[in-house]
mmCIF file with all atom_site columns, C-alpha atoms in Angstrom:
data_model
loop_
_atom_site.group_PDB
_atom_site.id
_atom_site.type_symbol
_atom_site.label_atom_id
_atom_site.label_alt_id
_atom_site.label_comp_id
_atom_site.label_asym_id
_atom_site.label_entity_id
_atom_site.label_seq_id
_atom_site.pdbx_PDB_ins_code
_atom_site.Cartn_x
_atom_site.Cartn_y
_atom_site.Cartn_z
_atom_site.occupancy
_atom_site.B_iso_or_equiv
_atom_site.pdbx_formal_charge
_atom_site.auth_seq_id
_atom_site.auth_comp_id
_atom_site.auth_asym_id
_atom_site.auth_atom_id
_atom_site.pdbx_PDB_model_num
ATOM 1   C CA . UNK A 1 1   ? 0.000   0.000   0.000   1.00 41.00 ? 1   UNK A CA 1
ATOM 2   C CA . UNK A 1 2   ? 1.812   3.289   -0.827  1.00 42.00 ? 2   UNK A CA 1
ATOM 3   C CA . UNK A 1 3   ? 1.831   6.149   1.810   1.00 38.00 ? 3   UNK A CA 1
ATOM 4   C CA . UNK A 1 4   ? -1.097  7.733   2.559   1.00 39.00 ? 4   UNK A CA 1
ATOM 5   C CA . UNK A 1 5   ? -3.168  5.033   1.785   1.00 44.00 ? 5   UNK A CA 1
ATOM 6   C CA . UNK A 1 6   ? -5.136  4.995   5.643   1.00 38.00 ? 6   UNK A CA 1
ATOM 7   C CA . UNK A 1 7   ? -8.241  3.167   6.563   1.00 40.00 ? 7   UNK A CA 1
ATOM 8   C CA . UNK A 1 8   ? -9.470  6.252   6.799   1.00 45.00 ? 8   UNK A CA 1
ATOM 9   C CA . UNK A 1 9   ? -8.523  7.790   3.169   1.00 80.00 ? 9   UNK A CA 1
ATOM 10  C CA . UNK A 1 10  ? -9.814  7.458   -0.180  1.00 90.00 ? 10  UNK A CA 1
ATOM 11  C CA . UNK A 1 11  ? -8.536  4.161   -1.535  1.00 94.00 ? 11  UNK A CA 1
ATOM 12  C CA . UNK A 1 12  ? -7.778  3.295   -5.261  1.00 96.00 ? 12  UNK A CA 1
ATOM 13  C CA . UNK A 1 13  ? -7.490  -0.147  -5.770  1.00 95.00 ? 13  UNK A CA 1
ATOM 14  C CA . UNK A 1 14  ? -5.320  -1.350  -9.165  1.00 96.00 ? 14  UNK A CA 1
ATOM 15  C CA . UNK A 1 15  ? -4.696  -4.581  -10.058 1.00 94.00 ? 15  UNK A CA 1
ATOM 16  C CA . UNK A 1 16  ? -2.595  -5.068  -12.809 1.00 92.00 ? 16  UNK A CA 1
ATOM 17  C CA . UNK A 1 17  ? -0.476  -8.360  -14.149 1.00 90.00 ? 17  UNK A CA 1
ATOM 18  C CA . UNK A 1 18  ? 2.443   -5.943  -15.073 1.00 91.00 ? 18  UNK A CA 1
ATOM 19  C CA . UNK A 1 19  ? 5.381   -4.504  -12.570 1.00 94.00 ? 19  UNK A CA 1
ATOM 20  C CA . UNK A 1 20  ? 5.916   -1.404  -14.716 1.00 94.00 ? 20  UNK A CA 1
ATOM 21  C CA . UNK A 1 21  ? 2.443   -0.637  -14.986 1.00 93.00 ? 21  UNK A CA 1
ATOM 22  C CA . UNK A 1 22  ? 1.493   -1.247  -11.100 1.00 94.00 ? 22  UNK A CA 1
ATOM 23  C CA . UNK A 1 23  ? 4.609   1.314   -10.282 1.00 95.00 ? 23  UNK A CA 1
ATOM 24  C CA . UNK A 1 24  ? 3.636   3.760   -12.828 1.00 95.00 ? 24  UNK A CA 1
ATOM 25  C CA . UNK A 1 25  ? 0.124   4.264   -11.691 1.00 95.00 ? 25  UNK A CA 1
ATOM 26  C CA . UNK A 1 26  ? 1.064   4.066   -7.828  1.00 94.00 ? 26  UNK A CA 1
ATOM 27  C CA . UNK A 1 27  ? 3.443   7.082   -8.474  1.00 95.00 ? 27  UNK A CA 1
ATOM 28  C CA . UNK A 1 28  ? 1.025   8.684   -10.761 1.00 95.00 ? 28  UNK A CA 1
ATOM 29  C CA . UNK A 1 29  ? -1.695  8.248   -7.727  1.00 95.00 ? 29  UNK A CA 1
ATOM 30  C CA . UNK A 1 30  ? 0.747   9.213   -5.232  1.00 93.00 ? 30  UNK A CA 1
ATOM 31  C CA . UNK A 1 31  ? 1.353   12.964  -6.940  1.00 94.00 ? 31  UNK A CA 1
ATOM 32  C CA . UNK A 1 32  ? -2.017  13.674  -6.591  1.00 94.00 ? 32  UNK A CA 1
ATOM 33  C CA . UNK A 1 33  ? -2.313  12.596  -3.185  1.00 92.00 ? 33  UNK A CA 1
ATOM 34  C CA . UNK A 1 34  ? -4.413  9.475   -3.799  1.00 93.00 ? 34  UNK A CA 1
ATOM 35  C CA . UNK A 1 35  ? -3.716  6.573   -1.645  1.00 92.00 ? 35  UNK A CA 1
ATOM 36  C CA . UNK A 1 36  ? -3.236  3.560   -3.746  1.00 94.00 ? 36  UNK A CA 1
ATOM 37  C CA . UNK A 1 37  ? -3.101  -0.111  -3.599  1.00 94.00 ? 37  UNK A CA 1
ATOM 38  C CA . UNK A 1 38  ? -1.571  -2.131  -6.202  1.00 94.00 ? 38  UNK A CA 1
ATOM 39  C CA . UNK A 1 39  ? -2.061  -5.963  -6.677  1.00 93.00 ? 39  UNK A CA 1
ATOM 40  C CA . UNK A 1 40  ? -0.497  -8.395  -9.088  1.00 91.00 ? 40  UNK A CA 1
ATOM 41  C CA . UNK A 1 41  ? -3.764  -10.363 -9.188  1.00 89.00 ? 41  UNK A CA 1
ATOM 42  C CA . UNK A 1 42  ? -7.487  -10.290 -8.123  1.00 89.00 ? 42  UNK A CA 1
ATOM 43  C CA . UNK A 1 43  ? -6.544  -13.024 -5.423  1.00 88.00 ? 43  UNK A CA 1
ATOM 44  C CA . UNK A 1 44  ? -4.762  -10.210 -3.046  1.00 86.00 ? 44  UNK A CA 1
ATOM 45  C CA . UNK A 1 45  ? -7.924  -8.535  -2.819  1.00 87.00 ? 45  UNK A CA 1
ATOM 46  C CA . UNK A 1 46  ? -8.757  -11.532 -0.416  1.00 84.00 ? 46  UNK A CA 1
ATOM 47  C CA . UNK A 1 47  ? -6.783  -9.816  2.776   1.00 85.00 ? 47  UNK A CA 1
ATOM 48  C CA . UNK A 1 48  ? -8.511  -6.391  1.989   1.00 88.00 ? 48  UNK A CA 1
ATOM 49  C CA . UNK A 1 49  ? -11.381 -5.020  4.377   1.00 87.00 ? 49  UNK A CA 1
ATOM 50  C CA . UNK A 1 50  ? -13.321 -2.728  1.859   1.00 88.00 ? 50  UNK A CA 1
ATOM 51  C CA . UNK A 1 51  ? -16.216 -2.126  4.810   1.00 84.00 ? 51  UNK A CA 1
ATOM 52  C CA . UNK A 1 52  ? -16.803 1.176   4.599   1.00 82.00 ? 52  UNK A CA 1
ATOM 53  C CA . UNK A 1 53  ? -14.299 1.891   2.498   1.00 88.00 ? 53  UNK A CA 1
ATOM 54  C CA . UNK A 1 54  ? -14.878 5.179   -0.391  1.00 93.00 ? 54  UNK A CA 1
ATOM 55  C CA . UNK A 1 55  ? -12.862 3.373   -3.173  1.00 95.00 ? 55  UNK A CA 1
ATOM 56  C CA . UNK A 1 56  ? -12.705 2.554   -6.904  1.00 95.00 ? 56  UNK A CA 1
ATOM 57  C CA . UNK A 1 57  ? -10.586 -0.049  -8.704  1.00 95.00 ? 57  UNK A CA 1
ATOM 58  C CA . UNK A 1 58  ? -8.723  -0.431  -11.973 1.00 96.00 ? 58  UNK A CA 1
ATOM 59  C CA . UNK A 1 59  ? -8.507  -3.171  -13.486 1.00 93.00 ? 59  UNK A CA 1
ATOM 60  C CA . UNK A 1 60  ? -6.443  -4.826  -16.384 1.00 90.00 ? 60  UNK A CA 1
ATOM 61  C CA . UNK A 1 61  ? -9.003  -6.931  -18.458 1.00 87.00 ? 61  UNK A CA 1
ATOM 62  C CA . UNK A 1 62  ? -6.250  -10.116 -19.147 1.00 82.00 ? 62  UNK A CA 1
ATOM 63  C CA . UNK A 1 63  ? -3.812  -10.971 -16.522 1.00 80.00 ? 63  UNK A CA 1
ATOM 64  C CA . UNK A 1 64  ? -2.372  -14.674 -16.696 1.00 75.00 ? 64  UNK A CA 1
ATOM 65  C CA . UNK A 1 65  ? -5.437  -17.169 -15.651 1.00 76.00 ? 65  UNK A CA 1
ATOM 66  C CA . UNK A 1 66  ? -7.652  -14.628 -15.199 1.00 79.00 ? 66  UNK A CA 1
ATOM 67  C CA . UNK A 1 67  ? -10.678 -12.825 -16.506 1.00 83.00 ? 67  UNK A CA 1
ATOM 68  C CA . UNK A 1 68  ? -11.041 -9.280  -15.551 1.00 83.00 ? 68  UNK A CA 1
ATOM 69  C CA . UNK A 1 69  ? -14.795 -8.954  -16.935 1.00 86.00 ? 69  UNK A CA 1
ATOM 70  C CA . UNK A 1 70  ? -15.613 -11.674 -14.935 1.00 86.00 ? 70  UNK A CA 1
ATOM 71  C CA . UNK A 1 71  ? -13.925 -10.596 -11.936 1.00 88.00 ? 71  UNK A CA 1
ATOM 72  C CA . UNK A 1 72  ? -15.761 -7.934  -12.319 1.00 88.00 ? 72  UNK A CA 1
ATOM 73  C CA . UNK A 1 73  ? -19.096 -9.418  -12.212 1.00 85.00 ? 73  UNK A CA 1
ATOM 74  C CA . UNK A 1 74  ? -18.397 -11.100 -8.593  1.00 86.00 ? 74  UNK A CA 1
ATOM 75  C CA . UNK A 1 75  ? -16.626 -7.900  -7.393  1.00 89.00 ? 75  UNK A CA 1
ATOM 76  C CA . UNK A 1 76  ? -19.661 -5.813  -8.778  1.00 86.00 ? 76  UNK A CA 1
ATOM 77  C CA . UNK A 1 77  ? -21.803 -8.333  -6.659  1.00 85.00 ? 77  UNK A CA 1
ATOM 78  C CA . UNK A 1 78  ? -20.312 -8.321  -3.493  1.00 87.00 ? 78  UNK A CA 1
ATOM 79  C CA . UNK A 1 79  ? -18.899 -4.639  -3.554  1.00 88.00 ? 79  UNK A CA 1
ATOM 80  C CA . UNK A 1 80  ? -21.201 -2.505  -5.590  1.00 87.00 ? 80  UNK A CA 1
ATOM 81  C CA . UNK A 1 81  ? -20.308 0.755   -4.015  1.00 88.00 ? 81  UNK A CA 1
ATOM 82  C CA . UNK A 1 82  ? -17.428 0.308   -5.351  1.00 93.00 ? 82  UNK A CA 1
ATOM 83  C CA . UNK A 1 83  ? -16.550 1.332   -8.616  1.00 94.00 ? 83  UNK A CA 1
ATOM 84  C CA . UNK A 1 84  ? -14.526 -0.185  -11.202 1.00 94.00 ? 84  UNK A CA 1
ATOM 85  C CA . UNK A 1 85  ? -12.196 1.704   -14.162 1.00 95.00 ? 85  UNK A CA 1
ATOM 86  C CA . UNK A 1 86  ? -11.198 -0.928  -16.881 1.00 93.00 ? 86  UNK A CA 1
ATOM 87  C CA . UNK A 1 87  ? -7.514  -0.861  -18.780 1.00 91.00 ? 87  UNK A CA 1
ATOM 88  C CA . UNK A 1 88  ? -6.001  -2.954  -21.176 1.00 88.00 ? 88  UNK A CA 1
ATOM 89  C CA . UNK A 1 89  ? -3.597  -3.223  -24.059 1.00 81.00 ? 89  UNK A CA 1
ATOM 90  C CA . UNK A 1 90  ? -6.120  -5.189  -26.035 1.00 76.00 ? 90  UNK A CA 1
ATOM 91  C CA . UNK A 1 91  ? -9.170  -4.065  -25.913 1.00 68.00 ? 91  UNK A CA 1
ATOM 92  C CA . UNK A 1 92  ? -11.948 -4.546  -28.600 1.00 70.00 ? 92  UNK A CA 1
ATOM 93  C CA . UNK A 1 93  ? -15.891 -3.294  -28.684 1.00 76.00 ? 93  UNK A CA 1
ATOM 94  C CA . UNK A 1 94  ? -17.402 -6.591  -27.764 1.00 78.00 ? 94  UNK A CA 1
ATOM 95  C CA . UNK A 1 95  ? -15.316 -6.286  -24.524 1.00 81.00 ? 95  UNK A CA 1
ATOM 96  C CA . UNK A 1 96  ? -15.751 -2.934  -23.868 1.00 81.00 ? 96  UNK A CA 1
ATOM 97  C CA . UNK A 1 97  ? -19.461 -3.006  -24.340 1.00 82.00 ? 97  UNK A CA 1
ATOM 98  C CA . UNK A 1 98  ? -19.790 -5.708  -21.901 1.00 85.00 ? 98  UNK A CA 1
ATOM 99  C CA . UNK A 1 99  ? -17.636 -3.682  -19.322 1.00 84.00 ? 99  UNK A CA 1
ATOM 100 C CA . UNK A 1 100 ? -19.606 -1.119  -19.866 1.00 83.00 ? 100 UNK A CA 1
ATOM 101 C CA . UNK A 1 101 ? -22.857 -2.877  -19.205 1.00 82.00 ? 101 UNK A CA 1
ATOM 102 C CA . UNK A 1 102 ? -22.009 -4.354  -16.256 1.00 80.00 ? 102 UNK A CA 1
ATOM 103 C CA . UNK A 1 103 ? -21.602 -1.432  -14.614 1.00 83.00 ? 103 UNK A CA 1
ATOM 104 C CA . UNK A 1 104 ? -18.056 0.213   -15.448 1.00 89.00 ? 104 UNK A CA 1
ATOM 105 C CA . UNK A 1 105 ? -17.252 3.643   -15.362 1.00 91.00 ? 105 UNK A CA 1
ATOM 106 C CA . UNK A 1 106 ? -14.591 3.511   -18.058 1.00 91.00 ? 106 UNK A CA 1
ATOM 107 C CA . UNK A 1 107 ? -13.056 1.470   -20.527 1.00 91.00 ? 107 UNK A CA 1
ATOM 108 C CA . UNK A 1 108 ? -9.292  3.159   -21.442 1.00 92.00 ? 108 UNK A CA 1
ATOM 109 C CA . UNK A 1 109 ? -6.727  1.377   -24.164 1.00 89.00 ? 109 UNK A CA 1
ATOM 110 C CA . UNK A 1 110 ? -3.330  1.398   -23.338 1.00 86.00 ? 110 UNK A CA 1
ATOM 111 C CA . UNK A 1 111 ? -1.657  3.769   -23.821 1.00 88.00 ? 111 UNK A CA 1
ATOM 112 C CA . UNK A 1 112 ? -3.958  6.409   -22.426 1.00 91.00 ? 112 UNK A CA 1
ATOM 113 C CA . UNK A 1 113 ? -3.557  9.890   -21.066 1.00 93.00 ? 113 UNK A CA 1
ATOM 114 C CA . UNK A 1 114 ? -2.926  10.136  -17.308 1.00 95.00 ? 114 UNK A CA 1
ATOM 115 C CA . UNK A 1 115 ? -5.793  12.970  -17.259 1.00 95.00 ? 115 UNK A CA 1
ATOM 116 C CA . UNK A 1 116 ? -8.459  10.438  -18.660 1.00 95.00 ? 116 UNK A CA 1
ATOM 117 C CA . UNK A 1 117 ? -7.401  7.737   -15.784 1.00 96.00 ? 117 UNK A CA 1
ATOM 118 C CA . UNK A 1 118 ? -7.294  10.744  -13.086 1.00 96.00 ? 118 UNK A CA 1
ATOM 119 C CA . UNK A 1 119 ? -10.885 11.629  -14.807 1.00 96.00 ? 119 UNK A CA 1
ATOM 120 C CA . UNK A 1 120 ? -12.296 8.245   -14.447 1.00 96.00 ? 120 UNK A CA 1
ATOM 121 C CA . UNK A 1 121 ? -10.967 7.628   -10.574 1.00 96.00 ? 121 UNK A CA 1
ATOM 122 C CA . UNK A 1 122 ? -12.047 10.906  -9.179  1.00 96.00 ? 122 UNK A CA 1
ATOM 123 C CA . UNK A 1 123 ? -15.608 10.017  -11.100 1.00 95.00 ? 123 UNK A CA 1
ATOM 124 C CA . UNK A 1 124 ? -15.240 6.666   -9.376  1.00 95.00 ? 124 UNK A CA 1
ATOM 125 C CA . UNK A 1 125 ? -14.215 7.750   -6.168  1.00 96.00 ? 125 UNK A CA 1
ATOM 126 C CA . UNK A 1 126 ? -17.169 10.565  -6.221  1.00 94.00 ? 126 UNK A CA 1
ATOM 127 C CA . UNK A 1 127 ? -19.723 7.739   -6.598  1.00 94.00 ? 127 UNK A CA 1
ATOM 128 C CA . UNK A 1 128 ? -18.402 5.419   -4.202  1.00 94.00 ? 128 UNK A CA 1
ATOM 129 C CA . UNK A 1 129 ? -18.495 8.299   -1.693  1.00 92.00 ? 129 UNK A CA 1
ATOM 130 C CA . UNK A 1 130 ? -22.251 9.169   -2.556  1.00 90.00 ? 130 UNK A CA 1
ATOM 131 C CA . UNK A 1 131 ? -23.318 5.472   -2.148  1.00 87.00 ? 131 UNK A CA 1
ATOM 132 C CA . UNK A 1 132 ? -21.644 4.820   1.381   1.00 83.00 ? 132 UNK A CA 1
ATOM 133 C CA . UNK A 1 133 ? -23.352 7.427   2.262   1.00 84.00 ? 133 UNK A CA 1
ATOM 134 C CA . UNK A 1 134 ? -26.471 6.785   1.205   1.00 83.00 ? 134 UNK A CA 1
ATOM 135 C CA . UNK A 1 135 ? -25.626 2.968   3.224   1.00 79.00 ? 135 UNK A CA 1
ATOM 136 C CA . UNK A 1 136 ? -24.906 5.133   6.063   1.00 79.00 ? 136 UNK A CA 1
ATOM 137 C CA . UNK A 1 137 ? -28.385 7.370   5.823   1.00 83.00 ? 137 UNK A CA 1
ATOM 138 C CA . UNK A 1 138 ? -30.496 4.068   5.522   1.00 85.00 ? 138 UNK A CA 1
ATOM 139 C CA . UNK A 1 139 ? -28.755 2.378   8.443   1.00 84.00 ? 139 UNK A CA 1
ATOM 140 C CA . UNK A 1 140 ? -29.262 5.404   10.910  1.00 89.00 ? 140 UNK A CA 1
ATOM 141 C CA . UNK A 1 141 ? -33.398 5.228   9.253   1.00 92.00 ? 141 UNK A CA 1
ATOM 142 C CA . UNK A 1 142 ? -33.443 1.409   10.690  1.00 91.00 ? 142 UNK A CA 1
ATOM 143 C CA . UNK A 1 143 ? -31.989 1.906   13.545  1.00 92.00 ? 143 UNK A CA 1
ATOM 144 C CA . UNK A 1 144 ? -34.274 5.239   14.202  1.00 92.00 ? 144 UNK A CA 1
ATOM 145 C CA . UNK A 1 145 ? -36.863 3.074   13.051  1.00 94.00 ? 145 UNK A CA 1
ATOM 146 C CA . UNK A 1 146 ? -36.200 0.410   15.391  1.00 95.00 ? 146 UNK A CA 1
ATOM 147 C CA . UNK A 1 147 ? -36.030 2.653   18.567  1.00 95.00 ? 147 UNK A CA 1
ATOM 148 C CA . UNK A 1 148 ? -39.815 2.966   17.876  1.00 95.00 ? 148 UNK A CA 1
ATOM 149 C CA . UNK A 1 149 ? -42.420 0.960   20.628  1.00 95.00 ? 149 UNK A CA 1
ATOM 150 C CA . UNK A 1 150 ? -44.661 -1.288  18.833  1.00 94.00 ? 150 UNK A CA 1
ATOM 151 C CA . UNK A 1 151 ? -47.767 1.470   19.877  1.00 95.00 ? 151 UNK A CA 1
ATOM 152 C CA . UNK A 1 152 ? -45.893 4.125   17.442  1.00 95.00 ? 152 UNK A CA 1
ATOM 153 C CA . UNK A 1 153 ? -45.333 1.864   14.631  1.00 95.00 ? 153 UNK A CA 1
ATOM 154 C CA . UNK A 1 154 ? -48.710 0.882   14.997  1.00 94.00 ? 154 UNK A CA 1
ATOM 155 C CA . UNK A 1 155 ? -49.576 4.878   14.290  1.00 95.00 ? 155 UNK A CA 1
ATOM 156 C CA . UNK A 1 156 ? -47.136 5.246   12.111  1.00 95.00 ? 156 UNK A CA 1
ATOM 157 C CA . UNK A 1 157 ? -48.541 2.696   10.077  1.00 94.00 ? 157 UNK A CA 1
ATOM 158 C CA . UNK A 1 158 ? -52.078 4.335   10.060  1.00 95.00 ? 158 UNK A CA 1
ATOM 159 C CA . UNK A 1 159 ? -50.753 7.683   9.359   1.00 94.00 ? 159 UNK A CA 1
ATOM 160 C CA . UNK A 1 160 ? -48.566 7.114   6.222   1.00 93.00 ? 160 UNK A CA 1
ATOM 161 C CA . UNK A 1 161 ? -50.245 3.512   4.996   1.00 91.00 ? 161 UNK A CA 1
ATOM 162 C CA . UNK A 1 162 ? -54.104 4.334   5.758   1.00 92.00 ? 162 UNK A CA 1
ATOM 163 C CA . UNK A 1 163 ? -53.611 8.329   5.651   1.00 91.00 ? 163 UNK A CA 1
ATOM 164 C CA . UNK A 1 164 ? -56.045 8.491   8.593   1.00 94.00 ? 164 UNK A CA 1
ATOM 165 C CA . UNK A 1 165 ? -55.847 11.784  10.965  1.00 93.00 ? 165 UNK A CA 1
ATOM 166 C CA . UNK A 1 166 ? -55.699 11.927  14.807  1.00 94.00 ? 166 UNK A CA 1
ATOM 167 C CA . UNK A 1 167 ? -59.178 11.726  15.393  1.00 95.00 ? 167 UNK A CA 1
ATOM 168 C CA . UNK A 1 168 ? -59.381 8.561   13.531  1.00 95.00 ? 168 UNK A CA 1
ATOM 169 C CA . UNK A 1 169 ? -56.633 7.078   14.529  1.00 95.00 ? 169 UNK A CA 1
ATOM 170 C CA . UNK A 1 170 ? -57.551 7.625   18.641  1.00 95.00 ? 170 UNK A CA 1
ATOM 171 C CA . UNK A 1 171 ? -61.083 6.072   17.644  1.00 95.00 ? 171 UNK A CA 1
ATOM 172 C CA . UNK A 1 172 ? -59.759 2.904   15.831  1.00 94.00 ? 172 UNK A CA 1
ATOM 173 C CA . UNK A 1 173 ? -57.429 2.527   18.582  1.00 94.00 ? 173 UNK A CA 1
ATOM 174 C CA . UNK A 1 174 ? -59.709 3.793   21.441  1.00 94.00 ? 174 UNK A CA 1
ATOM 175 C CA . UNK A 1 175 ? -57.418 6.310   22.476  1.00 94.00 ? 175 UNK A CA 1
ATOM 176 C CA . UNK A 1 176 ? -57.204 9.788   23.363  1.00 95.00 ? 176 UNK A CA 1
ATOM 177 C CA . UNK A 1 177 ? -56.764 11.843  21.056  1.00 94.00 ? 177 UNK A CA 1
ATOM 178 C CA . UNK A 1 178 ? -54.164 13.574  23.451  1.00 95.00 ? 178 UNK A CA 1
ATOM 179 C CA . UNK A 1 179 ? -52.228 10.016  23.450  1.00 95.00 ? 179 UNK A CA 1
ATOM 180 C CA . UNK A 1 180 ? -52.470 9.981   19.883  1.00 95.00 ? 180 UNK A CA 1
ATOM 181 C CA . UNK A 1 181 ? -50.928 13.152  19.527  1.00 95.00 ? 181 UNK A CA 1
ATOM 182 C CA . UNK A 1 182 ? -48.240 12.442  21.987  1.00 96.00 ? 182 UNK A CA 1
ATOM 183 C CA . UNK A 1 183 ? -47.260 9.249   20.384  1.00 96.00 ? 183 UNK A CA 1
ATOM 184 C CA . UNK A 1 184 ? -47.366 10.314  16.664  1.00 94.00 ? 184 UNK A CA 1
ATOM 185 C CA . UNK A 1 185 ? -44.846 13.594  18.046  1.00 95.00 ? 185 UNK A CA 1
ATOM 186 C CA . UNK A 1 186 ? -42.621 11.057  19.708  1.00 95.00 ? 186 UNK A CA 1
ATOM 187 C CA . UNK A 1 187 ? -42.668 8.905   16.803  1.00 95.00 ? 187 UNK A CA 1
ATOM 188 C CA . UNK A 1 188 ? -41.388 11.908  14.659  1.00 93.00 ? 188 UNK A CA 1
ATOM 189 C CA . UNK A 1 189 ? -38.552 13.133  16.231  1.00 94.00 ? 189 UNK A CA 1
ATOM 190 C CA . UNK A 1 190 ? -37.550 9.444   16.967  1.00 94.00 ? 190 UNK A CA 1
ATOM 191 C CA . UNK A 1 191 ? -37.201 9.344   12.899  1.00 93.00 ? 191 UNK A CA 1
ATOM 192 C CA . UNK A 1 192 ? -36.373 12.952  12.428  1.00 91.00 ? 192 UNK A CA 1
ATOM 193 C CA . UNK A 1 193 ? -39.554 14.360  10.630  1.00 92.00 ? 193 UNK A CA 1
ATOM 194 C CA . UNK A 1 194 ? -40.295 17.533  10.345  1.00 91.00 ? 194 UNK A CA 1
ATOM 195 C CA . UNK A 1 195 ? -43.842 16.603  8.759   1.00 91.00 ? 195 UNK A CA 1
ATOM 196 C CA . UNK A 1 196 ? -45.875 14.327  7.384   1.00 89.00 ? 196 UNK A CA 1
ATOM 197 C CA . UNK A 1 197 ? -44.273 14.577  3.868   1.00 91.00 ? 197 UNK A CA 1
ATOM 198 C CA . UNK A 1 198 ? -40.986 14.013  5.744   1.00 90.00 ? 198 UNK A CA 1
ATOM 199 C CA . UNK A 1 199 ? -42.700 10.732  7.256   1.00 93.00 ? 199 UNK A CA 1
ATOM 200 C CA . UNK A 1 200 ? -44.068 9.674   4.511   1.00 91.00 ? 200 UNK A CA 1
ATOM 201 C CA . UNK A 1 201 ? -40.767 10.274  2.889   1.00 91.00 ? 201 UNK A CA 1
ATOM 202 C CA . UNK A 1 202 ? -38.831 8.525   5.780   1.00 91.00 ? 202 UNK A CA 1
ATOM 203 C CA . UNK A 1 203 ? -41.443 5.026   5.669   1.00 92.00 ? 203 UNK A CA 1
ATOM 204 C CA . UNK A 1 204 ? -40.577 4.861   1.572   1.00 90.00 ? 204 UNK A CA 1
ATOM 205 C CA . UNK A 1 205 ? -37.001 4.329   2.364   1.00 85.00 ? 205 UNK A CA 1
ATOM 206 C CA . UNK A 1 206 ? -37.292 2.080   4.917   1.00 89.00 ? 206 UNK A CA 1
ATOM 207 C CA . UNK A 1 207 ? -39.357 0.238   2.595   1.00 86.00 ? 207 UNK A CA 1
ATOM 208 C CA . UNK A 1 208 ? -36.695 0.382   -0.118  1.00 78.00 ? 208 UNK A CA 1
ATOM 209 C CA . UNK A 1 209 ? -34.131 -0.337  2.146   1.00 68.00 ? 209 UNK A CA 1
#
């Protein structure tokens, strides 16, 4: 891993059959401050904790017994906030069509310009970033969601899936509509809604989630 490559950092992953090639990009990574981690082969990915991780990967399309489109399918599977930059010295449209549709952000011939590959990661990097913290939104939702008692989800429930008002609500559940009132406030700032849109909003992405 070359300096400045934390746990904490932006991480660009390259894996890449070729010594020269591995070097080049780490030092071309390195003088923009990028932390980089260069692999011979998919199979050193293995030892790496992505969790969490903002990160991108390049990727050489033929290395010696492997397949970087179909790498790319598992990785895509397992890690699919990350994203993935393809290279290769032999690249043709059949190939980079399927790259393409399965998700890659790039498909660059070798040689390329630096600036395209700097393009493509910062791209890469920018949408890994957005989706971990979209993970991160939807796992503070559940866990807001969670804190509820069964009473509010029960009026939660009524209020965004029946659209019923207070009134209605305290005479379906024989309640007051005082209680009512209570729990449905309670209920709110538990989730952090400002209104009913932001409820509504709030149960659709729990739902999605």
């Amino acid at each position: 891993m070359t300096q400045g490559a934390t746990q904490t950092s932006d991480l660009v992953l390259v894996i890449d059959d070729d010594p020269s090639m591995r070097k080049a990009l780490g030092n071309l990574l390195d003088s923009v401050g990028l932390g980089c981690l260069a692999l011979a082969s998919p199979e050193g990915l293995k030892a790496v904790d992505l969790t969490g991780r903002v990160a991108c990967l390049v990727l050489d399309v033929r290395m010696p017994g492997c397949n970087g489109l179909d790498f790319h399918e598992a990785f895509a599977h397992e890690h699919p906030a990350i994203p993935v930059i393809f290279i290769t010295g032999h690249g043709d449209v059949p190939m980079s069509v399927r790259a393409m549709k399965g998700g890659a952000i790039e498909f660059l011939t070798k040689p390329f310009r630096e600036q395209d590959l700097l393009d493509a990661i910062y791209v890469g990097l920018a949408q890994s970033r957005q989706h971990q913290t979209k993970g991160q939104e939807s796992d503070d939702l559940r866990r807001r969601y969670a804190s509820l008692s069964p009473r509010e989800r029960e009026v939660m429930a009524m209020i965004v899936d029946d659209g019923l008002q207070t009134k209605q609500i305290a005479a379906r559940l024989g309640l007051s509509e005082i209680t009512v009132k209570l729990c449905r406030s309670a209920l709110m700032k538990k989730l952090g809604a400002a209104s009913q849109v932001d409820l509504g909003m709030a149960a659709e992405r729990l739902k999605a989630s």
